Amino acid sequence: MTHPVTRPQPLLDPRTRHLLDTFASVPDPTPRLAVVAPGGHGKTTLLRALAEACRRAGVDVAPQRRDLPDTGDDPVLLVDDAHHLSDPQLRDLRRRVERGRQGVVVACRPWPRPTALTDLLETLDLGTPPLTLGPLDHERTAGLLAESLDATPPPGLVEHVHAQTGGVPRFVRRVAEALADQRRRGDRDLPAEVPPAAVARFRHDLDRLDPDVRRLLLALEAGVGLRMDLLGALLGRAADEVGEVMAAARATGLLAADGALLPISRAAVRSLLPAEQRVGVRQRLAELQLARGGPVLPLARSLLGTGIGGESVAAAFEAAAGEALTAEPALSAQLFAAAAAAGRPVSALATGWARAAALAGDLDPALRLADQVIGADDSADRADAARVAAAALAHRGQLGRSAELYRWAGSGSAPAFAAVGLVGTGQLGPAEPLLAETPSGEPPTLLAGAASLMALGVHESVTGCWTGALATLVRASSLLEPAGRAVPLPDSPAALAALVALHCGELDVADSVLARALAAGMGGALMTPRHRLLQAWILMARGKTALAAERLGQIRKDTRALEPRDWLFAVALDVGLARRGSDLPALRETWSHAGEAVLRHPVDLFTFLPMGELAVAAARLREQDRIIPHLREAAALARRLGDPPLWVTPLHWAGLHAALVADQHAVAEEHATALVANRHHNRYCAVLAAAAECWLGVASGVIDPARTEAAARGLRDAGLCWDGARLAGQAAIRTSDRKAMVGLLECARMLQGRAAGARTVAGQAVPHRGGAGRGDGAQLSDREREVATLVLSGLTYKQVADRLFISAKTVEHHMARIRTRLGCANRSELLTQLRHLLRGDNAPA
């Protein structure tokens, strides 16, 4: 009769279960068996199960002990942890096995393996081959969890526990019991980490470790891996002798099959072993790695915040800072600071530290550290520090001062970057001698080549063909992509290429080059906000205002503090989005920031776009006095450069709209004339020139519908969808020709991305074909529903009119008809009725 094994059943693999069932059905009075497994794999549990099977079969079993009782020859002798027995005890056991009158079952770890234990295991092997216990599979892990939790565990929990414990039975049981305790306290959430109660139970295991094994585990926890030379130096052993310590560590059960610490073991080593031991091992490993010229970043990272000091530690922190510079500049700056705190002189670290801080976007310490080096007459790093300071000042809006520092640095990429700054501040003559591809004697690095192309592209944008300038800047960006992550840039060729593309209507090119720069991490965290802000600007130009606002909000969320140049673009985006949404309150709120932004950032060539946007907003708010001095600076700068059409055309376009908003028709004509004069420079200039002439007609009430519609569609084709829709819409509400009005309104809606259809006939609402009972929203026409929804959102009649390309008087007429139709006595009752009627249309509450 087969007697089932009860409690330990989930731990048994098929071979072990078969062995027990066979013994229970066909008892062997003198069993001989060796059970070999690392700690925690169930050897003790198996001996208990075997003792129970012997008793059920009527076979006497000696009490399970770790010494050798004097039991005579009758009972079966079960010996646990035989690797702890002395040589005489092991030889005695071997003699008992050889006599054959007594059953002997021995359980031991695979290490240590003294000669006497090896002889004993070989003798036992003559009977039954040794039984090797492995980790639990997922099924048996689930069974053990179910036993402890008294419920079927979810698959996710089984996977989590198995991954953390490697299926080691003892560890699985510890986690299961800790989870059961949590469940009893009412916590039924799936744990993200190993329960602390399970980790705490490893303390006894770690206390019993040999010192060398403990140091090995600490080294593995530090991330060294199986570097036998490094581990040998740490342990003071030859590389081939490290294998013995590794075997001892494997025998504990704390390691996976590949020699790595199990996640639960790592948590135990990290939290239970004394901090001074962990720090000491990591410090020694860092010293050894540094002496070998190996990477020290993982080790140095783990030593941050420990307060450890000394020359060797400081050297490790400095080396790690260099390793982290490209991928993690903020961490690099932390490591430089740690090196200084550990005793390294700040003067020896300042240049690298400044570069790391700049790449991380932290310009205050970058400028402070760089300035210290520049001011030290005996420093060999003054030119490098000047390049860092120059890049930082460009982001701070000091493009002229940045160019001066680059000229002073005078090597590598500095002359080319100086040329960019000089052109950007209207100093074309001093810039031209700096345009050589590579300074004499300098290595032709990727950075030097990209900077040279960048300078040539900017120069060509003001003196030559726009296509050549754009192509040169795009090539510069491509050249810098592999090497631009670790260089503080005053501006990136990608950003300048995008600006040139925006100035000539090549929005797809702008979007593509910015996306590639962001993917390559060009310029590090310092340049990332600029690239993303220009992407948002492209979206605004295309009329995708909601998406542009979303991107702008995400940039502000992700960026600690925008530098003046980026802040200027961000504020101009706020202003532009508010203006395009006819949101006058938001425009007024943003304008207070705009005034400060233009004060903090002097005008340069690369700020013409935001200056133009602010000029239109200033006219809308009657705040022209705040922006006129800056616009005069922009005009003077453009004149010094010869009024390059590519750069001044968008500025004149913005000036035209600002003048129209302010009813300054003479000024508007001046800007239109300038646009027309540049119409042959490129297609984009021609489109804006044609649209400018149409705007003058709209302002004077002389409207050519066909010409206006063609101009509006041309703006759309140039990427300016919102501008095109606005031109067609404003022309529609100012024409006296009813047929022209309908055609232009349909064109405006199409350009705005809204479905064109028979919503109006000669400006009159077409009733919705539906029920018209009181209290039914279907009694409103499509146009009336649209007007009502916008009014409920808080817009004024003028703002609704701007949004829908109709007059404010027409909005008022729509609301009057709605009020009459609904029988409302006053405005308050009207708004209440509309909220109820339009609730299904997501009207504001």
Tab-separated table of C-alpha atoms in Angstrom, residues 516-745:
chain	number	residue	atom	x	y	z
A	516	ARG	CA	16.992	63.457	-34.912
A	517	ALA	CA	18.818	65.849	-32.585
A	518	LEU	CA	16.598	64.867	-29.665
A	519	ALA	CA	17.077	61.167	-30.391
A	520	ALA	CA	20.861	61.666	-30.435
A	521	GLY	CA	20.825	63.720	-27.216
A	522	MET	CA	22.667	66.539	-28.999
A	523	GLY	CA	23.956	69.071	-26.496
A	524	GLY	CA	22.680	67.082	-23.519
A	525	ALA	CA	20.023	68.408	-21.163
A	526	LEU	CA	21.203	71.954	-21.904
A	527	MET	CA	19.887	71.865	-25.493
A	528	THR	CA	16.868	69.610	-24.990
A	529	PRO	CA	14.383	72.372	-24.009
A	530	ARG	CA	15.381	74.450	-27.040
A	531	HIS	CA	14.821	71.576	-29.429
A	532	ARG	CA	11.456	70.744	-27.877
A	533	LEU	CA	10.326	74.397	-27.817
A	534	LEU	CA	11.058	74.702	-31.521
A	535	GLN	CA	9.002	71.557	-32.117
A	536	ALA	CA	6.115	73.196	-30.254
A	537	TRP	CA	6.586	76.327	-32.351
A	538	ILE	CA	6.233	74.267	-35.521
A	539	LEU	CA	2.969	72.846	-34.202
A	540	MET	CA	1.688	76.362	-33.470
A	541	ALA	CA	2.674	77.532	-36.948
A	542	ARG	CA	0.714	74.653	-38.426
A	543	GLY	CA	-2.358	75.596	-36.424
A	544	LYS	CA	-2.150	72.578	-34.079
A	545	THR	CA	-2.563	74.801	-31.059
A	546	ALA	CA	-3.906	72.205	-28.626
A	547	LEU	CA	-0.976	69.888	-29.248
A	548	ALA	CA	1.471	72.794	-29.086
A	549	ALA	CA	0.053	73.833	-25.700
A	550	GLU	CA	0.327	70.265	-24.456
A	551	ARG	CA	3.971	70.045	-25.545
A	552	LEU	CA	4.753	73.389	-23.934
A	553	GLY	CA	3.202	72.266	-20.661
A	554	GLN	CA	5.263	69.076	-20.725
A	555	ILE	CA	8.469	71.044	-21.359
A	556	ARG	CA	7.795	73.205	-18.320
A	557	LYS	CA	7.041	70.120	-16.255
A	558	ASP	CA	10.247	68.358	-17.314
A	559	THR	CA	12.591	71.337	-17.036
A	560	ARG	CA	13.778	72.645	-13.689
A	561	ALA	CA	14.053	76.263	-14.866
A	562	LEU	CA	14.168	77.635	-18.391
A	563	GLU	CA	17.185	79.732	-19.275
A	564	PRO	CA	16.479	83.236	-20.703
A	565	ARG	CA	16.643	82.179	-24.369
A	566	ASP	CA	14.337	79.234	-23.828
A	567	TRP	CA	12.079	81.281	-21.569
A	568	LEU	CA	11.713	83.922	-24.294
A	569	PHE	CA	10.533	81.271	-26.770
A	570	ALA	CA	8.240	79.677	-24.169
A	571	VAL	CA	6.595	83.017	-23.315
A	572	ALA	CA	6.219	83.853	-27.018
A	573	LEU	CA	4.546	80.470	-27.473
A	574	ASP	CA	2.156	81.279	-24.621
A	575	VAL	CA	1.354	84.598	-26.242
A	576	GLY	CA	0.942	83.080	-29.692
A	577	LEU	CA	-1.342	80.310	-28.464
A	578	ALA	CA	-3.498	82.754	-26.498
A	579	ARG	CA	-3.773	85.027	-29.535
A	580	ARG	CA	-4.693	82.174	-31.848
A	581	GLY	CA	-7.313	81.023	-29.362
A	582	SER	CA	-8.741	84.543	-29.031
A	583	ASP	CA	-8.164	84.200	-25.300
A	584	LEU	CA	-7.702	87.792	-24.188
A	585	PRO	CA	-7.509	87.041	-20.412
A	586	ALA	CA	-4.725	84.494	-21.009
A	587	LEU	CA	-2.967	86.965	-23.281
A	588	ARG	CA	-3.039	89.643	-20.581
A	589	GLU	CA	-1.828	87.174	-17.953
A	590	THR	CA	1.075	86.027	-20.111
A	591	TRP	CA	2.086	89.526	-21.130
A	592	SER	CA	3.500	90.283	-17.672
A	593	HIS	CA	6.025	87.477	-18.211
A	594	ALA	CA	6.694	88.630	-21.762
A	595	GLY	CA	7.861	92.040	-20.592
A	596	GLU	CA	10.435	90.470	-18.284
A	597	ALA	CA	11.520	87.900	-20.878
A	598	VAL	CA	12.498	90.546	-23.447
A	599	LEU	CA	14.374	92.487	-20.777
A	600	ARG	CA	16.414	89.430	-19.794
A	601	HIS	CA	17.329	88.461	-23.369
A	602	PRO	CA	18.856	91.048	-25.727
A	603	VAL	CA	17.712	90.955	-29.321
A	604	ASP	CA	19.757	88.794	-31.680
A	605	LEU	CA	19.188	87.339	-35.112
A	606	PHE	CA	17.880	84.074	-33.708
A	607	THR	CA	15.109	85.731	-31.670
A	608	PHE	CA	13.264	87.366	-34.568
A	609	LEU	CA	10.450	84.796	-34.428
A	610	PRO	CA	9.498	85.357	-30.769
A	611	MET	CA	9.990	89.135	-31.127
A	612	GLY	CA	7.531	89.173	-34.020
A	613	GLU	CA	4.963	87.194	-32.032
A	614	LEU	CA	5.341	89.555	-29.072
A	615	ALA	CA	4.933	92.559	-31.373
A	616	VAL	CA	1.474	91.384	-32.500
A	617	ALA	CA	0.429	90.645	-28.918
A	618	ALA	CA	1.638	94.075	-27.769
A	619	ALA	CA	-0.520	95.720	-30.417
A	620	ARG	CA	-3.506	93.621	-29.370
A	621	LEU	CA	-3.061	94.754	-25.751
A	622	ARG	CA	-2.118	98.352	-26.630
A	623	GLU	CA	1.295	97.780	-25.008
A	624	GLN	CA	3.458	98.730	-27.982
A	625	ASP	CA	5.716	100.943	-25.867
A	626	ARG	CA	7.034	97.835	-24.108
A	627	ILE	CA	8.226	96.181	-27.290
A	628	ILE	CA	9.077	99.038	-29.698
A	629	PRO	CA	12.667	99.540	-28.414
A	630	HIS	CA	13.408	95.862	-28.939
A	631	LEU	CA	11.869	95.906	-32.410
A	632	ARG	CA	14.072	98.875	-33.270
A	633	GLU	CA	17.096	96.880	-32.116
A	634	ALA	CA	16.004	94.012	-34.349
A	635	ALA	CA	15.605	96.346	-37.321
A	636	ALA	CA	19.033	97.902	-36.694
A	637	LEU	CA	20.636	94.459	-36.423
A	638	ALA	CA	18.997	93.399	-39.675
A	639	ARG	CA	20.281	96.554	-41.405
A	640	ARG	CA	23.833	95.806	-40.246
A	641	LEU	CA	23.498	92.433	-41.930
A	642	GLY	CA	22.061	93.920	-45.111
A	643	ASP	CA	18.412	93.124	-44.332
A	644	PRO	CA	18.683	89.434	-45.307
A	645	PRO	CA	15.290	88.434	-46.762
A	646	LEU	CA	15.233	85.028	-45.073
A	647	TRP	CA	15.438	86.561	-41.586
A	648	VAL	CA	13.486	89.808	-42.012
A	649	THR	CA	10.498	88.415	-43.925
A	650	PRO	CA	8.803	86.782	-40.870
A	651	LEU	CA	9.600	89.920	-38.862
A	652	HIS	CA	7.851	92.097	-41.449
A	653	TRP	CA	4.945	89.628	-41.530
A	654	ALA	CA	4.499	90.023	-37.778
A	655	GLY	CA	4.947	93.792	-38.081
A	656	LEU	CA	2.176	93.898	-40.693
A	657	HIS	CA	-0.261	92.159	-38.358
A	658	ALA	CA	0.755	94.294	-35.387
A	659	ALA	CA	0.129	97.428	-37.453
A	660	LEU	CA	-3.257	96.153	-38.669
A	661	VAL	CA	-4.325	95.332	-35.116
A	662	ALA	CA	-3.248	98.824	-33.983
A	663	ASP	CA	-4.976	100.466	-36.991
A	664	GLN	CA	-1.655	101.879	-38.164
A	665	HIS	CA	-2.300	101.519	-41.878
A	666	ALA	CA	0.740	103.496	-42.990
A	667	VAL	CA	3.029	101.219	-40.966
A	668	ALA	CA	1.204	98.176	-42.338
A	669	GLU	CA	1.843	99.417	-45.881
A	670	GLU	CA	5.548	99.815	-45.111
A	671	HIS	CA	5.797	96.197	-43.949
A	672	ALA	CA	3.777	94.997	-46.937
A	673	THR	CA	6.080	96.908	-49.257
A	674	ALA	CA	9.103	95.267	-47.670
A	675	LEU	CA	7.505	91.853	-48.075
A	676	VAL	CA	6.715	92.505	-51.724
A	677	ALA	CA	10.306	93.680	-52.310
A	678	ASN	CA	11.585	90.297	-51.091
A	679	ARG	CA	9.027	88.187	-52.921
A	680	HIS	CA	11.594	86.816	-55.394
A	681	HIS	CA	13.935	85.476	-52.688
A	682	ASN	CA	12.015	82.229	-52.286
A	683	ARG	CA	8.543	80.759	-52.537
A	684	TYR	CA	7.803	81.435	-48.875
A	685	CYS	CA	8.568	85.125	-49.301
A	686	ALA	CA	6.306	85.185	-52.348
A	687	VAL	CA	3.448	83.586	-50.391
A	688	LEU	CA	3.744	86.103	-47.546
A	689	ALA	CA	3.987	88.990	-50.017
A	690	ALA	CA	0.770	87.920	-51.754
A	691	ALA	CA	-0.980	87.459	-48.419
A	692	ALA	CA	0.244	90.877	-47.221
A	693	GLU	CA	-1.356	92.594	-50.209
A	694	CYS	CA	-4.606	90.769	-49.499
A	695	TRP	CA	-4.490	91.868	-45.851
A	696	LEU	CA	-4.153	95.474	-46.935
A	697	GLY	CA	-7.234	94.951	-49.070
A	698	VAL	CA	-9.137	93.391	-46.165
A	699	ALA	CA	-8.190	96.346	-43.947
A	700	SER	CA	-9.408	98.848	-46.524
A	701	GLY	CA	-12.554	96.867	-47.434
A	702	VAL	CA	-11.401	96.187	-51.004
A	703	ILE	CA	-11.479	92.409	-51.260
A	704	ASP	CA	-10.736	90.233	-54.262
A	705	PRO	CA	-12.278	86.857	-53.221
A	706	ALA	CA	-10.389	84.704	-55.713
A	707	ARG	CA	-7.057	86.336	-54.978
A	708	THR	CA	-7.658	86.201	-51.221
A	709	GLU	CA	-8.619	82.537	-51.299
A	710	ALA	CA	-5.533	81.747	-53.374
A	711	ALA	CA	-3.351	83.627	-50.885
A	712	ALA	CA	-4.959	81.805	-47.961
A	713	ARG	CA	-4.364	78.442	-49.577
A	714	GLY	CA	-0.777	79.474	-50.308
A	715	LEU	CA	-0.270	80.156	-46.607
A	716	ARG	CA	-1.652	76.713	-45.863
A	717	ASP	CA	0.727	75.128	-48.350
A	718	ALA	CA	3.631	76.963	-46.668
A	719	GLY	CA	2.649	75.408	-43.338
A	720	LEU	CA	0.799	78.446	-41.958
A	721	CYS	CA	-2.661	76.894	-41.703
A	722	TRP	CA	-3.944	79.219	-38.985
A	723	ASP	CA	-2.751	82.333	-40.824
A	724	GLY	CA	-4.447	81.152	-43.994
A	725	ALA	CA	-7.723	80.422	-42.220
A	726	ARG	CA	-7.650	83.798	-40.499
A	727	LEU	CA	-7.056	85.678	-43.766
A	728	ALA	CA	-9.992	83.930	-45.438
A	729	GLY	CA	-12.238	84.354	-42.391
A	730	GLN	CA	-11.541	88.041	-41.888
A	731	ALA	CA	-12.051	88.699	-45.600
A	732	ALA	CA	-15.383	86.854	-45.431
A	733	ILE	CA	-16.831	88.964	-42.626
A	734	ARG	CA	-15.725	92.214	-44.301
A	735	THR	CA	-16.989	91.602	-47.812
A	736	SER	CA	-20.407	92.820	-48.916
A	737	ASP	CA	-20.693	90.107	-51.566
A	738	ARG	CA	-22.812	87.341	-49.991
A	739	LYS	CA	-21.599	84.685	-52.432
A	740	ALA	CA	-17.962	85.647	-51.807
A	741	MET	CA	-18.584	85.563	-48.059
A	742	VAL	CA	-19.907	81.991	-48.175
A	743	GLY	CA	-16.980	80.819	-50.322
A	744	LEU	CA	-14.393	82.474	-48.124
A	745	LEU	CA	-15.993	81.079	-44.943
